[in-house]
mmCIF file of C-alpha atoms in Angstrom:
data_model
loop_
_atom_site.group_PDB
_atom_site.id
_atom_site.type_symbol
_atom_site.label_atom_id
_atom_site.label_comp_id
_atom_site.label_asym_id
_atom_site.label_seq_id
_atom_site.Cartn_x
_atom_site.Cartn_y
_atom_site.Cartn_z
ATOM 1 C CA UNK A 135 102.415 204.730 -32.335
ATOM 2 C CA UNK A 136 101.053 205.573 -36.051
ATOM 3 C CA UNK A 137 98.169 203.689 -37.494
ATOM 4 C CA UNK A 138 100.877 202.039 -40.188
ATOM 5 C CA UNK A 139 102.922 199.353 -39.789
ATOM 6 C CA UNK A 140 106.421 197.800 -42.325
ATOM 7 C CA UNK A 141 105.713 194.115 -42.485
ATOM 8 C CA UNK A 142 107.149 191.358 -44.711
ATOM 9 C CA UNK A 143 104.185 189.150 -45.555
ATOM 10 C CA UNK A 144 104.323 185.971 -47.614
ATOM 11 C CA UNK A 145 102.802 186.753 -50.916
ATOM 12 C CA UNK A 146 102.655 183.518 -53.063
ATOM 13 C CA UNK A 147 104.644 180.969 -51.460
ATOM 14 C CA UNK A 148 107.403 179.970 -53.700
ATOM 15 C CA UNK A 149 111.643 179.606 -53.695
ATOM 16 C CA UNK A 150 112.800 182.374 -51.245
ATOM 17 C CA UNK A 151 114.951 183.626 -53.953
ATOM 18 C CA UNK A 152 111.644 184.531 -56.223
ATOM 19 C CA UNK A 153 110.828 187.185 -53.781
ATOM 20 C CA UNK A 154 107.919 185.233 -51.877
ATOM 21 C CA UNK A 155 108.392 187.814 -49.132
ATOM 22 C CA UNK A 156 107.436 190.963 -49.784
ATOM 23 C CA UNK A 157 107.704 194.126 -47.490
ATOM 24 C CA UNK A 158 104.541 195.900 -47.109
ATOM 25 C CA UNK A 159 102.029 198.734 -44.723
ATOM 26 C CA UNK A 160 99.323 197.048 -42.362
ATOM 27 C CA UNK A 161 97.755 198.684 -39.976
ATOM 28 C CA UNK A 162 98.471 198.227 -36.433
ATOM 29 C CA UNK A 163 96.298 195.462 -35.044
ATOM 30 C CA UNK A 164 94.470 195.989 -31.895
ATOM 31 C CA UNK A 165 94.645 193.543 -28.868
ATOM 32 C CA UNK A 166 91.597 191.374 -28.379
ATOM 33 C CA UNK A 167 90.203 189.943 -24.865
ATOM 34 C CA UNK A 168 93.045 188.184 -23.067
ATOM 35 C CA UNK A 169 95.694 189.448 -25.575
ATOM 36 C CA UNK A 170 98.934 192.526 -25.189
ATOM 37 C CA UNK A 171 100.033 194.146 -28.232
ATOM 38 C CA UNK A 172 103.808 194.244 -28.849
ATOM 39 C CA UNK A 173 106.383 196.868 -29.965
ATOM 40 C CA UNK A 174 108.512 194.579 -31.594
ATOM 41 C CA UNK A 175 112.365 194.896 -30.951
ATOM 42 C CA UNK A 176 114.067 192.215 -32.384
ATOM 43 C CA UNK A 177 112.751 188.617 -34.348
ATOM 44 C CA UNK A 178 114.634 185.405 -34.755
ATOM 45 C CA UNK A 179 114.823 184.558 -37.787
ATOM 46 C CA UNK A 180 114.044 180.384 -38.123
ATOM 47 C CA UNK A 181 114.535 177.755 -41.025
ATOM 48 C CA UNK A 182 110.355 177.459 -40.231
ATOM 49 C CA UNK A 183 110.260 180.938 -41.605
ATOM 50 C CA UNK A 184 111.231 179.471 -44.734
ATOM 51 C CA UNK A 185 109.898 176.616 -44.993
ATOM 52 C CA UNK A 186 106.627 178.866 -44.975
ATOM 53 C CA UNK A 187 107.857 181.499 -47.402
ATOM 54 C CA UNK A 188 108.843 178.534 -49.851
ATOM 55 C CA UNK A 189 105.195 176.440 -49.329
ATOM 56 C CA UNK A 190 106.754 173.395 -47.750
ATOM 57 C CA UNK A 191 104.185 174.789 -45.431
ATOM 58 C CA UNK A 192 100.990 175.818 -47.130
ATOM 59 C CA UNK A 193 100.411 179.231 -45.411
ATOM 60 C CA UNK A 194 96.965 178.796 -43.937
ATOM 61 C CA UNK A 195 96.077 182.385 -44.185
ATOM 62 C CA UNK A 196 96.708 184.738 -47.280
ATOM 63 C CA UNK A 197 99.674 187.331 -46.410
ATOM 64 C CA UNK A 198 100.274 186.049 -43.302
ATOM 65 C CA UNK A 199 103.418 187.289 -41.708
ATOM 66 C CA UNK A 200 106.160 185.218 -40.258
ATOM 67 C CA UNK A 201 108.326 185.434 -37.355
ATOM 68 C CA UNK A 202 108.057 183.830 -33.901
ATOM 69 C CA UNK A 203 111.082 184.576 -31.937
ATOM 70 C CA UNK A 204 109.840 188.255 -30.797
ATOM 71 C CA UNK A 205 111.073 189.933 -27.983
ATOM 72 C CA UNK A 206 109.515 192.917 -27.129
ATOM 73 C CA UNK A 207 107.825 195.763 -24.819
ATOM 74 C CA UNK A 208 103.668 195.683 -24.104
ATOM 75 C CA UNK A 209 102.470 198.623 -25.276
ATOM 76 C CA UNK A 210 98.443 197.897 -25.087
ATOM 77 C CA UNK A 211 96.526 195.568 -23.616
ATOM 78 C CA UNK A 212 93.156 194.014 -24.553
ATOM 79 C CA UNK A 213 90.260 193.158 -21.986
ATOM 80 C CA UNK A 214 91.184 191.272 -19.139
ATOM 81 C CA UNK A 215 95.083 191.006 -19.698
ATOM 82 C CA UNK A 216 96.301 191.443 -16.438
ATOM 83 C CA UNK A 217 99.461 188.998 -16.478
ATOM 84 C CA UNK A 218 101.769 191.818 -18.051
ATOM 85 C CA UNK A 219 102.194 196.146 -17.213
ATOM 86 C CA UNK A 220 102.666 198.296 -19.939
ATOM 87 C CA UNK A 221 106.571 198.486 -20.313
ATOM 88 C CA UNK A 222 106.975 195.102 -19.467
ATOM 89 C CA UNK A 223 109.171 193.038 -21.616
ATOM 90 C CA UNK A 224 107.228 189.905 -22.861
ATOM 91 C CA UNK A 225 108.577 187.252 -25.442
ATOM 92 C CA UNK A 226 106.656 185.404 -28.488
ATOM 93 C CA UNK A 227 106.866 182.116 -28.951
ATOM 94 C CA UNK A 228 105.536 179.818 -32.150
ATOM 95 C CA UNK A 229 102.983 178.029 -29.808
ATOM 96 C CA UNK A 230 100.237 180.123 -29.772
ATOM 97 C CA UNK A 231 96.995 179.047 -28.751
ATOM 98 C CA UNK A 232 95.945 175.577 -27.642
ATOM 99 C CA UNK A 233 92.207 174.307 -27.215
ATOM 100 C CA UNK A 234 92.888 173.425 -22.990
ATOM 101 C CA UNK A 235 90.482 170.536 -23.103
ATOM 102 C CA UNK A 236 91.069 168.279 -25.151
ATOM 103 C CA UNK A 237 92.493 165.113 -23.986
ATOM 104 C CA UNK A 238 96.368 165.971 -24.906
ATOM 105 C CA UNK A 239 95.826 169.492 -23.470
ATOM 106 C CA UNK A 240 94.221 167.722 -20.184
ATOM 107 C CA UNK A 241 97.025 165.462 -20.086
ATOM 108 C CA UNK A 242 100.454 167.838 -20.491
ATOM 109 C CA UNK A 243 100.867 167.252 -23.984
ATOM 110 C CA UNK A 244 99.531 170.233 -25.563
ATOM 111 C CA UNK A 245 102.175 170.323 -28.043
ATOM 112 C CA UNK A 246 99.811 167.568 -29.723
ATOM 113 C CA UNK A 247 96.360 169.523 -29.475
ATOM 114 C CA UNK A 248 94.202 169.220 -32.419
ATOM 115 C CA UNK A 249 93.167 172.450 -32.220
ATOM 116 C CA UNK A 250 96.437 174.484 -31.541
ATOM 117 C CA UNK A 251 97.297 177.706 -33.635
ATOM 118 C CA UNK A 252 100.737 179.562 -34.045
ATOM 119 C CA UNK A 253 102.540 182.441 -34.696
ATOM 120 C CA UNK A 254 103.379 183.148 -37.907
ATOM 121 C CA UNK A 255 101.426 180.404 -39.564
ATOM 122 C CA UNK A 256 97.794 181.021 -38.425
ATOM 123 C CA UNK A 257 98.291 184.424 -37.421
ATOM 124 C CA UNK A 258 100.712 187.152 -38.155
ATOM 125 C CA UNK A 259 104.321 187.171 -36.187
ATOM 126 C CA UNK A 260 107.008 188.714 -35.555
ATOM 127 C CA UNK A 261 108.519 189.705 -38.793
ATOM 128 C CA UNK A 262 106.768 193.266 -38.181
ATOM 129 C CA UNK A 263 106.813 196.572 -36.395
ATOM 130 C CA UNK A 264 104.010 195.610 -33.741
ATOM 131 C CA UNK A 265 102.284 191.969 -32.893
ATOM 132 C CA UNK A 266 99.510 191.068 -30.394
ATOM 133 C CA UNK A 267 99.612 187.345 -28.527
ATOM 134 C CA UNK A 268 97.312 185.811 -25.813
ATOM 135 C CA UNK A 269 98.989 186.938 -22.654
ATOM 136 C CA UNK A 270 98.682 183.202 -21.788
ATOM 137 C CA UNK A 271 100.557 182.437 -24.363
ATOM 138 C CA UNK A 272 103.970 185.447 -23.972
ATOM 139 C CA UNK A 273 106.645 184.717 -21.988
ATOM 140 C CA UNK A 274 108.212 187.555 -19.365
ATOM 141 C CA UNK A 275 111.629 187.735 -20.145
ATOM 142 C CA UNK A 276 114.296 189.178 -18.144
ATOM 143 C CA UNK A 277 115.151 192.973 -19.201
ATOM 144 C CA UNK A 278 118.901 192.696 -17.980
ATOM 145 C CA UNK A 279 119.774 190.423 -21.003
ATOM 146 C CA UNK A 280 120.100 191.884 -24.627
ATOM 147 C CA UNK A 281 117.235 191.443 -26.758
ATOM 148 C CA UNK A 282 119.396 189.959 -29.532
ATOM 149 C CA UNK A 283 120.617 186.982 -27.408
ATOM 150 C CA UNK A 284 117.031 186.387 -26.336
ATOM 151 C CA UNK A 285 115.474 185.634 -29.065
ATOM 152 C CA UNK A 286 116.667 182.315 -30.396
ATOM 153 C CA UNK A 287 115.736 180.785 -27.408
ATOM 154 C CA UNK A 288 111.796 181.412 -28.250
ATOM 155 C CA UNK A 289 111.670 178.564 -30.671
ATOM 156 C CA UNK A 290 115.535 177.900 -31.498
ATOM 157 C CA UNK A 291 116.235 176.999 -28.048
ATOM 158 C CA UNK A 292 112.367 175.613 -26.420
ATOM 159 C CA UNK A 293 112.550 173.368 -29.464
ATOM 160 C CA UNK A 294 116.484 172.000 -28.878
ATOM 161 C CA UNK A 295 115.336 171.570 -25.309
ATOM 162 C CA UNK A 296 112.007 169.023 -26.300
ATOM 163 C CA UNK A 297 114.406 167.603 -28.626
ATOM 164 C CA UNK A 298 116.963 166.742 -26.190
ATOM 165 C CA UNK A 299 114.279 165.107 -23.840
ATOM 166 C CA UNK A 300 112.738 163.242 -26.944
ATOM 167 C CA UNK A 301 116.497 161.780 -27.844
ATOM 168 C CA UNK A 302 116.510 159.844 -24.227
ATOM 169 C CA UNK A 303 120.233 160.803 -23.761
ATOM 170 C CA UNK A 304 121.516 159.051 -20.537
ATOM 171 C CA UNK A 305 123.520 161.239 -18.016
ATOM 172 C CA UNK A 306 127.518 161.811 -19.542
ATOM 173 C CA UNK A 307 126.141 160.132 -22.408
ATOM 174 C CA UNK A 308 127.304 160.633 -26.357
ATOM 175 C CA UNK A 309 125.069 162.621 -28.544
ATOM 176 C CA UNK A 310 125.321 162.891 -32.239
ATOM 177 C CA UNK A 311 123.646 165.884 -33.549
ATOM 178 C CA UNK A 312 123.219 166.087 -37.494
ATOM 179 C CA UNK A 313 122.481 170.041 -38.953
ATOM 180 C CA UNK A 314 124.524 172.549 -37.048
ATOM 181 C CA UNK A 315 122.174 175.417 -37.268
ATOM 182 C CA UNK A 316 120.067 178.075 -34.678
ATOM 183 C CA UNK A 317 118.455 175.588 -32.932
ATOM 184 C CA UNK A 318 121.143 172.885 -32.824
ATOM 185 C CA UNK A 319 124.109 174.836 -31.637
ATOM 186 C CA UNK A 320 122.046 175.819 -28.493
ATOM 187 C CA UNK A 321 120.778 172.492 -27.832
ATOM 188 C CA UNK A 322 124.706 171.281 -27.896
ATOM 189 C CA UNK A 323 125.467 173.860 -25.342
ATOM 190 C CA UNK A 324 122.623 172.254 -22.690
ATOM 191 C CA UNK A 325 123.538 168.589 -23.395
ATOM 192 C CA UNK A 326 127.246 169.624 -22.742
ATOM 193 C CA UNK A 327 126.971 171.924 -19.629
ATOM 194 C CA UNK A 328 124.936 169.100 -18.367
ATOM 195 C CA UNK A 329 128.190 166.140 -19.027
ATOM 196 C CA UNK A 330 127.231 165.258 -22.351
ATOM 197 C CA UNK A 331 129.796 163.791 -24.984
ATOM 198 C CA UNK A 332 128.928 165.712 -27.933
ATOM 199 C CA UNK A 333 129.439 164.558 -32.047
ATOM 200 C CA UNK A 334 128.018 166.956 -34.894
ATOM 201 C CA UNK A 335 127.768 165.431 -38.385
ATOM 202 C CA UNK A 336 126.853 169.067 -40.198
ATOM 203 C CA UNK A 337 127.615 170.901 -43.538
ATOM 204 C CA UNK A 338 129.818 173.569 -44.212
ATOM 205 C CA UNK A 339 132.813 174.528 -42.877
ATOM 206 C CA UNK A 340 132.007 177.301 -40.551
ATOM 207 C CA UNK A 341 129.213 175.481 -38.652
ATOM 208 C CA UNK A 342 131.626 172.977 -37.778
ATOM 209 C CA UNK A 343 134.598 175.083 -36.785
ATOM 210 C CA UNK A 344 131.444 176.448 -34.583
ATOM 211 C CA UNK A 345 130.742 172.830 -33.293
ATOM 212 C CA UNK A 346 134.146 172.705 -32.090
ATOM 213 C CA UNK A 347 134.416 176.042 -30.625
ATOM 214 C CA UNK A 348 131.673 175.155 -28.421
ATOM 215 C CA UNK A 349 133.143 171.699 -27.283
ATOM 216 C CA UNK A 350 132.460 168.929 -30.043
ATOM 217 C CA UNK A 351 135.111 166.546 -29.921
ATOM 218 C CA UNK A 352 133.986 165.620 -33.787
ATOM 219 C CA UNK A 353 132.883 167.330 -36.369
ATOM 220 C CA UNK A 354 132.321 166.055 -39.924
ATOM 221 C CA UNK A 355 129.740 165.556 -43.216
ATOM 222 C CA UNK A 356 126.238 164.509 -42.616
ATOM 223 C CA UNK A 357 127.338 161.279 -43.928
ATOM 224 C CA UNK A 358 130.401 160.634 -41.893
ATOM 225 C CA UNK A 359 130.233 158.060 -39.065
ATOM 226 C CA UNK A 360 131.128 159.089 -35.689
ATOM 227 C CA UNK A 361 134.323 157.034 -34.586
ATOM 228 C CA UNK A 362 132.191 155.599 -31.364
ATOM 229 C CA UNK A 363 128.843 154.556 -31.148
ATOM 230 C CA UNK A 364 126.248 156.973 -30.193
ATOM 231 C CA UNK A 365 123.337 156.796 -27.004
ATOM 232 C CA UNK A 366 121.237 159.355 -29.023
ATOM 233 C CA UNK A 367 120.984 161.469 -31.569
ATOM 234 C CA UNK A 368 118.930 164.690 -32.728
ATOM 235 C CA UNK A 369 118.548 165.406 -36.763
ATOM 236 C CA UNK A 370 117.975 169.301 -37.206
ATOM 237 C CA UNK A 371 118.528 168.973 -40.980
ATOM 238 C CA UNK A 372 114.954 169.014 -42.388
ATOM 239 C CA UNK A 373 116.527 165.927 -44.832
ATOM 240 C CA UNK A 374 115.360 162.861 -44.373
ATOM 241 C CA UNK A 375 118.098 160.891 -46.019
ATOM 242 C CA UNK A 376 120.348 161.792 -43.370
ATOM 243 C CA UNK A 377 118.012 159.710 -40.806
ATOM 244 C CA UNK A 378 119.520 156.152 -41.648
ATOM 245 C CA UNK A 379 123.051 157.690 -41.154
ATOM 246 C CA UNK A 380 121.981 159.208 -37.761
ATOM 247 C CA UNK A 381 120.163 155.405 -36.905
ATOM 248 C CA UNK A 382 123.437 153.421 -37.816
ATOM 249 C CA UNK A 383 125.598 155.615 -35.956
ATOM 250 C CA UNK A 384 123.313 154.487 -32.754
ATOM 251 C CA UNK A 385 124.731 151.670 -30.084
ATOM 252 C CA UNK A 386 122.047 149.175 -29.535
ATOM 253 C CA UNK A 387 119.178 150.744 -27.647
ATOM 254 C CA UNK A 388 119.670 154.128 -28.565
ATOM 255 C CA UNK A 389 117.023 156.753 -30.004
ATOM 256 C CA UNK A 390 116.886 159.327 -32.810
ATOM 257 C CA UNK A 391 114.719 162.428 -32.473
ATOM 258 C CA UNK A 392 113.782 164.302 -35.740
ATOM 259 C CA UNK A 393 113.247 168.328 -34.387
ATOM 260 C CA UNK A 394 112.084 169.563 -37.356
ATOM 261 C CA UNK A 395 108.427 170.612 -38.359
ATOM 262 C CA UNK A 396 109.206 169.377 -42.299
ATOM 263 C CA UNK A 397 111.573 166.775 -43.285
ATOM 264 C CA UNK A 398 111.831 165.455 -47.398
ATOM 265 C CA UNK A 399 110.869 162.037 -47.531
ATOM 266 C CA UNK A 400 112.920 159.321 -45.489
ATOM 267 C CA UNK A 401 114.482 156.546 -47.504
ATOM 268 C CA UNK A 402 113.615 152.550 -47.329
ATOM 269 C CA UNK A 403 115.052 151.347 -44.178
ATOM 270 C CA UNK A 404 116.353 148.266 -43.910
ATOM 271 C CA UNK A 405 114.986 146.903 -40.876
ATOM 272 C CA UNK A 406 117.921 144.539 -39.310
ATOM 273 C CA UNK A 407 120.558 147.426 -40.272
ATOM 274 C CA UNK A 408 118.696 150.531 -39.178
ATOM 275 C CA UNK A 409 116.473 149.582 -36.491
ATOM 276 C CA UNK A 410 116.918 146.438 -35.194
ATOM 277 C CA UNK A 411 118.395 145.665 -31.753
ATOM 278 C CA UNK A 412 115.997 148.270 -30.252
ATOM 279 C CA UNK A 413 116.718 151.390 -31.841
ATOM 280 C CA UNK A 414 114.023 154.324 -31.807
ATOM 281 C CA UNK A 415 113.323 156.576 -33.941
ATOM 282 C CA UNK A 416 111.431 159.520 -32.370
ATOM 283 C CA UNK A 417 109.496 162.830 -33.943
ATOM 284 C CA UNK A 418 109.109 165.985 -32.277
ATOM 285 C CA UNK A 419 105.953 168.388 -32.358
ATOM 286 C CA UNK A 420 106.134 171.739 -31.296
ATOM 287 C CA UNK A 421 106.557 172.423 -27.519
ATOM 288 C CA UNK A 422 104.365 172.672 -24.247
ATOM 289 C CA UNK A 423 104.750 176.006 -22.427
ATOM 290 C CA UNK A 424 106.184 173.968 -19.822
ATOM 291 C CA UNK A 425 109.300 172.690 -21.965
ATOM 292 C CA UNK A 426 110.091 176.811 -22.434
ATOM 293 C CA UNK A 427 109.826 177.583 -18.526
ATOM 294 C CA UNK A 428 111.766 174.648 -17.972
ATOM 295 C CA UNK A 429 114.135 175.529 -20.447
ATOM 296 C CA UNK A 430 114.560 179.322 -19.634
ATOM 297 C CA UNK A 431 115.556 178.541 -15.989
ATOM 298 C CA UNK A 432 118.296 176.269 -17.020
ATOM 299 C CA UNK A 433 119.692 178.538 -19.248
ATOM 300 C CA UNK A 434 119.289 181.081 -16.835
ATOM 301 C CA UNK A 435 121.860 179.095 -14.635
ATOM 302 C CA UNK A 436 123.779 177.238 -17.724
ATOM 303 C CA UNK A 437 126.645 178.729 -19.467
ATOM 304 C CA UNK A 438 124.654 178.745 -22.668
ATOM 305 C CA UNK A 439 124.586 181.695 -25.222
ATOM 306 C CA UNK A 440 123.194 182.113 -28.594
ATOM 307 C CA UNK A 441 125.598 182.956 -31.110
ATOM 308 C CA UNK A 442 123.799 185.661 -33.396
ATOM 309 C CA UNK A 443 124.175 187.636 -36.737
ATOM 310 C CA UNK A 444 122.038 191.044 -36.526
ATOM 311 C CA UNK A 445 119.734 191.268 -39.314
ATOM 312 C CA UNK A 446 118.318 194.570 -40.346
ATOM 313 C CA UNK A 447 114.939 194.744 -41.493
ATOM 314 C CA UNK A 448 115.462 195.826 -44.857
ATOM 315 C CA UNK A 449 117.054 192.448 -45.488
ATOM 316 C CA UNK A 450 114.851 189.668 -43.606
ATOM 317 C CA UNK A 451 114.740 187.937 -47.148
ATOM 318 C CA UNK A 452 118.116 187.627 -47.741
ATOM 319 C CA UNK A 453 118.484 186.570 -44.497
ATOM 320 C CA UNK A 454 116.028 183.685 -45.096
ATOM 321 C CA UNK A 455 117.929 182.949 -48.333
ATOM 322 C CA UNK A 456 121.036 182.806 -46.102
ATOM 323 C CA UNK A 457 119.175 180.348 -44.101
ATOM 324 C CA UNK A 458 117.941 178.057 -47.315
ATOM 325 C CA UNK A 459 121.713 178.626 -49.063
ATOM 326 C CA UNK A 460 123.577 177.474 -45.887
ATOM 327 C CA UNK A 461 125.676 181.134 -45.629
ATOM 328 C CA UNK A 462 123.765 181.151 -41.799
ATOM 329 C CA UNK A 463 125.967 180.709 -39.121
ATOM 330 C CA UNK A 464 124.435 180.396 -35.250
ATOM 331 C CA UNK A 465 121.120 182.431 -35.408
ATOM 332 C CA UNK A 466 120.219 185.466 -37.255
ATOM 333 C CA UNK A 467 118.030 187.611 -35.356
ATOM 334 C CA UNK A 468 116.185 190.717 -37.340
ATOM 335 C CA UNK A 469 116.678 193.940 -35.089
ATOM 336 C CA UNK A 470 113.214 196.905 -35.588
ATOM 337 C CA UNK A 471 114.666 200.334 -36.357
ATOM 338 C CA UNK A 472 113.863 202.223 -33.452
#
């Protein structure tokens, strides 16, 4: 490997469309203690790229760079990583770090540590030749699958997964899911292949001929209303006006899950109308390391596949304004020259 690097790097944070990405040379970090450097493959490429690039995350380092669906080969290893050979095929995830003692970390719940970092945000991703994470921290990945169709799954999929636990969905029961992008469309495949009745209430007329492909027996606006009464719902649309649809669309007792990491303001609910007779209304933060084991040996078993556009990485940002524009279909993974 050279000492040089091709990176895109958030610049000033801004509409993705004002060229907040910009491509750039960095030098080739080195592994720390405990951490494997990777040649980088392929990156998903996720709305909480975006959402980044465009400040509805305040970057919290200057030129960071995004990306935290990597799959990839370890090429170098710091001091004392041992979990993974050289060669190996290791994934990055957007959980990256977590303190291990506080009293969420002590308890399973390190998805809520107070001290957890990730990639992308407090340190540089995927969206890059090479990228070092804590061994701890990488997933091994199977080398028999295509890189392309892996990827999603890193955040796309370990996210759908916590969100389908969060949304309490009883067994053959009817989920409504509201978005119909990378993350969503996987998430439908596990609640199906596992007997759920599924309803998608998305934009855009390709993600729903997409919902239907994949077994939806509805598909309509963000606004429509399901023709039965729902058990549960997910909202993958980071808009929270669509949140009182998803919550009236609910049978009594039934529960909402929010997946996304940003979400615009939530309108007034009325009480009696939205949330009465025992509805919940659920967030979800991040993921353990045990939700993407868990989830990686069902899909391992599951008929579930991402459905991907390759990305080259000349045109990350356009793929990102694909993403903001709603021109994405399934995921869009970036593929490394190489």
């Amino acid at each position: 490997m050279g000492d040089l690097m091709d990176v895109w790097a958030v610049d000033r944070p801004g509409p993705i469309d004002q060229g907040p990405l910009q491509r750039v040379r960095r030098t080739v970090p080195v592994p720390g203690p405990g951490e494997v450097l990777i040649r980088v493959e392929v990156c998903g490429i996720c709305r909480t790229d975006l959402h980044l690039c465009e400040g509805d995350l305040e970057p919290r380092r200057p030129g960071v760079v995004p990306g935290h669906q990597v799959v990839g080969a370890v090429v170098d290893r710091g001091t004392g990583a041992d979990r993974f050979a050289v060669g190996d095929r290791a994934g990055i995830a957007w959980l990256r770090r977590t303190c291990g003692s506080c009293e969420f970390c002590r308890s399973g719940s390190e998805n809520l540590c107070p001290r957890s970092s990730y990639t992308g945000w407090d340190a540089d991703g995927g969206f890059a030749e090479y990228a070092v994470v804590p061994q701890d921290y990488a997933y091994a990945l199977p080398a028999d699958r295509p890189a392309v169709e892996l990827a999603p799954f890193l955040c796309a999929g370990i996210i759908g997964y916590r969100s389908l636990l969060r949304a309490n969905l009883p067994p053959g029961g009817r989920l409504g899911i509201y978005g119909f992008g990378s993350s969503a469309h996987l998430t439908a495949q596990l609640a199906i292949a596992q007997g759920a009745e599924l309803y998608v209430m998305t934009r855009g007329s390709q993600n729903k001929e997409l919902a239907r492909s994949l077994g939806a027996v509805f598909a309509g606006d963000t606004t429509d209303r399901p023709p039965v009464p729902l058990d549960s719902a997910i909202v993958f649309a980071p808009a929270g006006d669509v949140v009182p649809y998803a919550l009236e669309a609910l049978k009594p007792g039934g529960t909402v899950a929010v997946a996304g990491i940003y979400l615009s303001d939530v309108p007034v609910l009325n009480y009696e109308r939205y949330l009465f007779h025992e509805r919940d209304l659920r967030s979800v933060t991040s993921n353990t390391r045990r939700d993407g084991e868990e989830m990686f040996r069902l899909v391992s078993r599951l008929p579930v596949r991402a459905h991907t556009t390759e990305v080259p990485f000349d045109a990350v940002d356009q793929a990102l304004s694909d993403v903001a524009h709603g021109r994405a279909v399934g995921s869009p993974v970036t593929v490394l020259p190489g």
